Amino acid sequence: IVLRQWKAEVEASLLQGKFHAVDGTGRWRLNLGETDVRMSGFSGNLFLRGERGPVWFNSFRGQLNLNWMDGLIDLRKMQGAINVDLLKTDLRVREGRGNWTIKAKRGDSVLSGFSGQLRAEGVASDWTISAASESVIQVFTREGAVKVRWLEGRPSVFLSSRKGKIEVPKPLQAEDRDGFSIVEKNLGSKASGRLLVRTGSGPISFR
């Protein structure tokens, strides 16, 4: 299926093959099987559910609900209310903005240049995030590692792990509280954003 400049409601199902769309708008609902998905220049409301295959987006504005089981998800220049639910999938995000919720049970998730609000949850998932000033980042994972880099400014931070090691720059320092390793620094009015990370056994790195 190939759609170009389609500006109306779409409801489609595809068991196997390709779904490519360029410059689409409207309310779209897609239920896909083993499918190669490529979309660029979309604005509107998109519901996308699929089983397996690569998913590539470039230049999205609006609301996205993405549910995918297996494959590589590559999202570029995405802005809006983004909800992503992944099973065993690797995720790459470049220039994400807005209010995001990501659930990734397993896999490797890398978000570069994120700006906005992010809530990320995982089981055995690794997270690597670089965030812009004023962002609000929350990451919760049971076994995975979390690496966060703040591009500008200094956020208020709360980092907590039951068994994982926490690496932070000076003068920040981890302390033991009731069996948890914790780093807490509230910068008050001087803070440029907030960062909250909790892991079970996975290490945490912040810089």
GROMACS .gro file of C-alpha atoms in nm:
model
  207
    1ILE     CA    1   0.000   0.000   0.000
    2VAL     CA    2   0.136   0.341  -0.101
    3LEU     CA    3  -0.044   0.668  -0.016
    4ARG     CA    4   0.067   1.012  -0.131
    5GLN     CA    5  -0.089   1.337  -0.005
    6TRP     CA    6  -0.391   1.149   0.130
    7LYS     CA    7  -0.598   1.397   0.330
    8ALA     CA    8  -0.890   1.195   0.461
    9GLU     CA    9  -0.973   0.925   0.712
   10VAL     CA   10  -0.798   0.592   0.662
   11GLU     CA   11  -0.872   0.251   0.811
   12ALA     CA   12  -0.658  -0.032   0.677
   13SER     CA   13  -0.548  -0.387   0.762
   14LEU     CA   14  -0.252  -0.566   0.607
   15LEU     CA   15  -0.119  -0.911   0.696
   16GLN     CA   16   0.212  -0.882   0.513
   17GLY     CA   17   0.388  -0.640   0.283
   18LYS     CA   18   0.464  -0.268   0.281
   19PHE     CA   19   0.278   0.040   0.398
   20HIS     CA   20   0.433   0.363   0.276
   21ALA     CA   21   0.277   0.711   0.309
   22VAL     CA   22   0.398   1.062   0.221
   23ASP     CA   23   0.238   1.392   0.332
   24GLY     CA   24  -0.077   1.245   0.484
   25THR     CA   25  -0.325   1.418   0.714
   26GLY     CA   26  -0.636   1.315   0.903
   27ARG     CA   27  -0.736   1.032   1.135
   28TRP     CA   28  -0.574   0.702   1.041
   29ARG     CA   29  -0.615   0.358   1.196
   30LEU     CA   30  -0.378   0.083   1.080
   31ASN     CA   31  -0.369  -0.282   1.189
   32LEU     CA   32  -0.069  -0.454   1.036
   33GLY     CA   33   0.100  -0.793   1.048
   34GLU     CA   34   0.454  -0.847   0.921
   35THR     CA   35   0.496  -0.512   0.752
   36ASP     CA   36   0.758  -0.260   0.643
   37VAL     CA   37   0.621   0.079   0.750
   38ARG     CA   38   0.757   0.411   0.618
   39MET     CA   39   0.578   0.741   0.674
   40SER     CA   40   0.695   1.100   0.626
   41GLY     CA   41   0.523   1.436   0.656
   42PHE     CA   42   0.217   1.319   0.851
   43SER     CA   43  -0.005   1.544   1.063
   44GLY     CA   44  -0.314   1.432   1.249
   45ASN     CA   45  -0.418   1.137   1.463
   46LEU     CA   46  -0.260   0.797   1.396
   47PHE     CA   47  -0.327   0.460   1.557
   48LEU     CA   48  -0.076   0.197   1.444
   49ARG     CA   49  -0.067  -0.162   1.564
   50GLY     CA   50   0.159  -0.428   1.417
   51GLU     CA   51   0.344  -0.753   1.477
   52ARG     CA   52   0.682  -0.749   1.308
   53GLY     CA   53   0.900  -0.541   1.079
   54PRO     CA   54   1.080  -0.206   1.063
   55VAL     CA   55   0.890   0.117   1.132
   56TRP     CA   56   1.030   0.449   1.006
   57PHE     CA   57   0.877   0.793   1.064
   58ASN     CA   58   1.008   1.132   0.959
   59SER     CA   59   0.838   1.466   1.037
   60PHE     CA   60   0.527   1.380   1.239
   61ARG     CA   61   0.298   1.628   1.412
   62GLY     CA   62  -0.010   1.529   1.610
   63GLN     CA   63  -0.116   1.231   1.818
   64LEU     CA   64   0.038   0.885   1.779
   65ASN     CA   65  -0.056   0.556   1.945
   66LEU     CA   66   0.198   0.294   1.836
   67ASN     CA   67   0.180  -0.068   1.950
   68TRP     CA   68   0.450  -0.295   1.800
   69MET     CA   69   0.581  -0.639   1.890
   70ASP     CA   70   0.913  -0.699   1.712
   71GLY     CA   71   1.141  -0.488   1.494
   72LEU     CA   72   1.335  -0.162   1.482
   73ILE     CA   73   1.139   0.160   1.540
   74ASP     CA   74   1.306   0.474   1.397
   75LEU     CA   75   1.127   0.802   1.478
   76ARG     CA   76   1.264   1.136   1.355
   77LYS     CA   77   1.137   1.491   1.409
   78MET     CA   78   0.830   1.379   1.604
   79GLN     CA   79   0.615   1.634   1.783
   80GLY     CA   80   0.292   1.594   1.981
   81ALA     CA   81   0.126   1.347   2.215
   82ILE     CA   82   0.317   1.024   2.153
   83ASN     CA   83   0.230   0.690   2.316
   84VAL     CA   84   0.449   0.393   2.230
   85ASP     CA   85   0.403   0.036   2.358
   86LEU     CA   86   0.672  -0.214   2.256
   87LEU     CA   87   0.731  -0.583   2.333
   88LYS     CA   88   1.082  -0.680   2.216
   89THR     CA   89   1.174  -0.389   1.998
   90ASP     CA   90   1.467  -0.150   1.962
   91LEU     CA   91   1.372   0.218   1.951
   92ARG     CA   92   1.556   0.516   1.802
   93VAL     CA   93   1.421   0.870   1.845
   94ARG     CA   94   1.583   1.181   1.703
   95GLU     CA   95   1.442   1.525   1.785
   96GLY     CA   96   1.134   1.419   1.980
   97ARG     CA   97   0.916   1.694   2.128
   98GLY     CA   98   0.596   1.705   2.327
   99ASN     CA   99   0.435   1.476   2.581
  100TRP     CA  100   0.559   1.118   2.542
  101THR     CA  101   0.485   0.787   2.713
  102ILE     CA  102   0.698   0.486   2.618
  103LYS     CA  103   0.657   0.131   2.748
  104ALA     CA  104   0.928  -0.107   2.628
  105LYS     CA  105   0.940  -0.446   2.796
  106ARG     CA  106   1.264  -0.552   2.625
  107GLY     CA  107   1.508  -0.391   2.388
  108ASP     CA  108   1.738  -0.092   2.355
  109SER     CA  109   1.585   0.257   2.344
  110VAL     CA  110   1.790   0.562   2.242
  111LEU     CA  111   1.640   0.912   2.244
  112SER     CA  112   1.859   1.195   2.111
  113GLY     CA  113   1.776   1.561   2.158
  114PHE     CA  114   1.447   1.509   2.338
  115SER     CA  115   1.253   1.813   2.458
  116GLY     CA  116   0.934   1.798   2.665
  117GLN     CA  117   0.785   1.547   2.905
  118LEU     CA  118   0.878   1.180   2.893
  119ARG     CA  119   0.763   0.884   3.102
  120ALA     CA  120   0.952   0.567   3.010
  121GLU     CA  121   0.884   0.224   3.160
  122GLY     CA  122   1.055  -0.108   3.101
  123VAL     CA  123   1.132  -0.453   3.237
  124ALA     CA  124   1.460  -0.566   3.077
  125SER     CA  125   1.505  -0.258   2.862
  126ASP     CA  126   1.805  -0.026   2.834
  127TRP     CA  127   1.758   0.351   2.800
  128THR     CA  128   1.997   0.614   2.662
  129ILE     CA  129   1.853   0.966   2.665
  130SER     CA  130   1.987   1.313   2.589
  131ALA     CA  131   1.743   1.582   2.698
  132ALA     CA  132   1.714   1.954   2.642
  133SER     CA  133   1.681   2.214   2.916
  134GLU     CA  134   1.342   2.239   3.092
  135SER     CA  135   1.250   1.879   3.008
  136VAL     CA  136   1.082   1.650   3.261
  137ILE     CA  137   1.218   1.294   3.232
  138GLN     CA  138   1.096   0.991   3.429
  139VAL     CA  139   1.245   0.645   3.367
  140PHE     CA  140   1.150   0.323   3.547
  141THR     CA  141   1.306  -0.013   3.458
  142ARG     CA  142   1.352  -0.336   3.650
  143GLU     CA  143   1.669  -0.485   3.499
  144GLY     CA  144   1.790  -0.246   3.231
  145ALA     CA  145   2.057   0.023   3.239
  146VAL     CA  146   1.973   0.395   3.218
  147LYS     CA  147   2.205   0.664   3.080
  148VAL     CA  148   2.092   1.027   3.077
  149ARG     CA  149   2.279   1.334   2.949
  150TRP     CA  150   2.142   1.684   3.007
  151LEU     CA  151   2.230   1.903   2.710
  152GLU     CA  152   2.197   2.240   2.890
  153GLY     CA  153   2.141   2.362   3.243
  154ARG     CA  154   2.113   2.157   3.562
  155PRO     CA  155   1.794   1.966   3.642
  156SER     CA  156   1.665   1.862   3.980
  157VAL     CA  157   1.755   1.494   4.005
  158PHE     CA  158   1.636   1.190   4.197
  159LEU     CA  159   1.812   0.865   4.107
  160SER     CA  160   1.740   0.539   4.286
  161SER     CA  161   1.852   0.178   4.240
  162ARG     CA  162   1.820  -0.128   4.463
  163LYS     CA  163   2.121  -0.318   4.324
  164GLY     CA  164   2.261  -0.110   4.039
  165LYS     CA  165   2.559   0.127   4.051
  166ILE     CA  166   2.494   0.502   4.011
  167GLU     CA  167   2.752   0.720   3.834
  168VAL     CA  168   2.716   1.098   3.864
  169PRO     CA  169   2.949   1.397   3.829
  170LYS     CA  170   3.080   1.582   4.134
  171PRO     CA  171   2.957   1.730   4.362
  172LEU     CA  172   2.669   1.478   4.334
  173GLN     CA  173   2.720   1.160   4.532
  174ALA     CA  174   2.521   0.843   4.593
  175GLU     CA  175   2.416   0.752   4.946
  176ASP     CA  176   2.254   0.446   5.099
  177ARG     CA  177   1.895   0.472   5.222
  178ASP     CA  178   1.719   0.161   5.348
  179GLY     CA  179   1.900  -0.068   5.104
  180PHE     CA  180   1.870   0.167   4.805
  181SER     CA  181   2.147   0.366   4.643
  182ILE     CA  182   2.012   0.719   4.597
  183VAL     CA  183   2.124   1.048   4.449
  184GLU     CA  184   1.902   1.347   4.525
  185LYS     CA  185   1.968   1.710   4.438
  186ASN     CA  186   1.694   1.969   4.437
  187LEU     CA  187   1.813   2.288   4.273
  188GLY     CA  188   1.487   2.472   4.338
  189SER     CA  189   1.423   2.779   4.126
  190LYS     CA  190   1.760   2.737   3.956
  191ALA     CA  191   1.669   2.398   3.812
  192SER     CA  192   1.627   2.367   3.436
  193GLY     CA  193   1.402   2.060   3.429
  194ARG     CA  194   1.353   1.748   3.638
  195LEU     CA  195   1.496   1.396   3.619
  196LEU     CA  196   1.363   1.092   3.804
  197VAL     CA  197   1.515   0.747   3.746
  198ARG     CA  198   1.441   0.423   3.932
  199THR     CA  199   1.593   0.082   3.854
  200GLY     CA  200   1.592  -0.257   4.020
  201SER     CA  201   1.929  -0.408   3.929
  202GLY     CA  202   2.033  -0.190   3.637
  203PRO     CA  203   2.305   0.078   3.662
  204ILE     CA  204   2.232   0.452   3.625
  205SER     CA  205   2.459   0.710   3.464
  206PHE     CA  206   2.388   1.085   3.464
  207ARG     CA  207   2.595   1.370   3.331
   0.00000   0.00000   0.00000
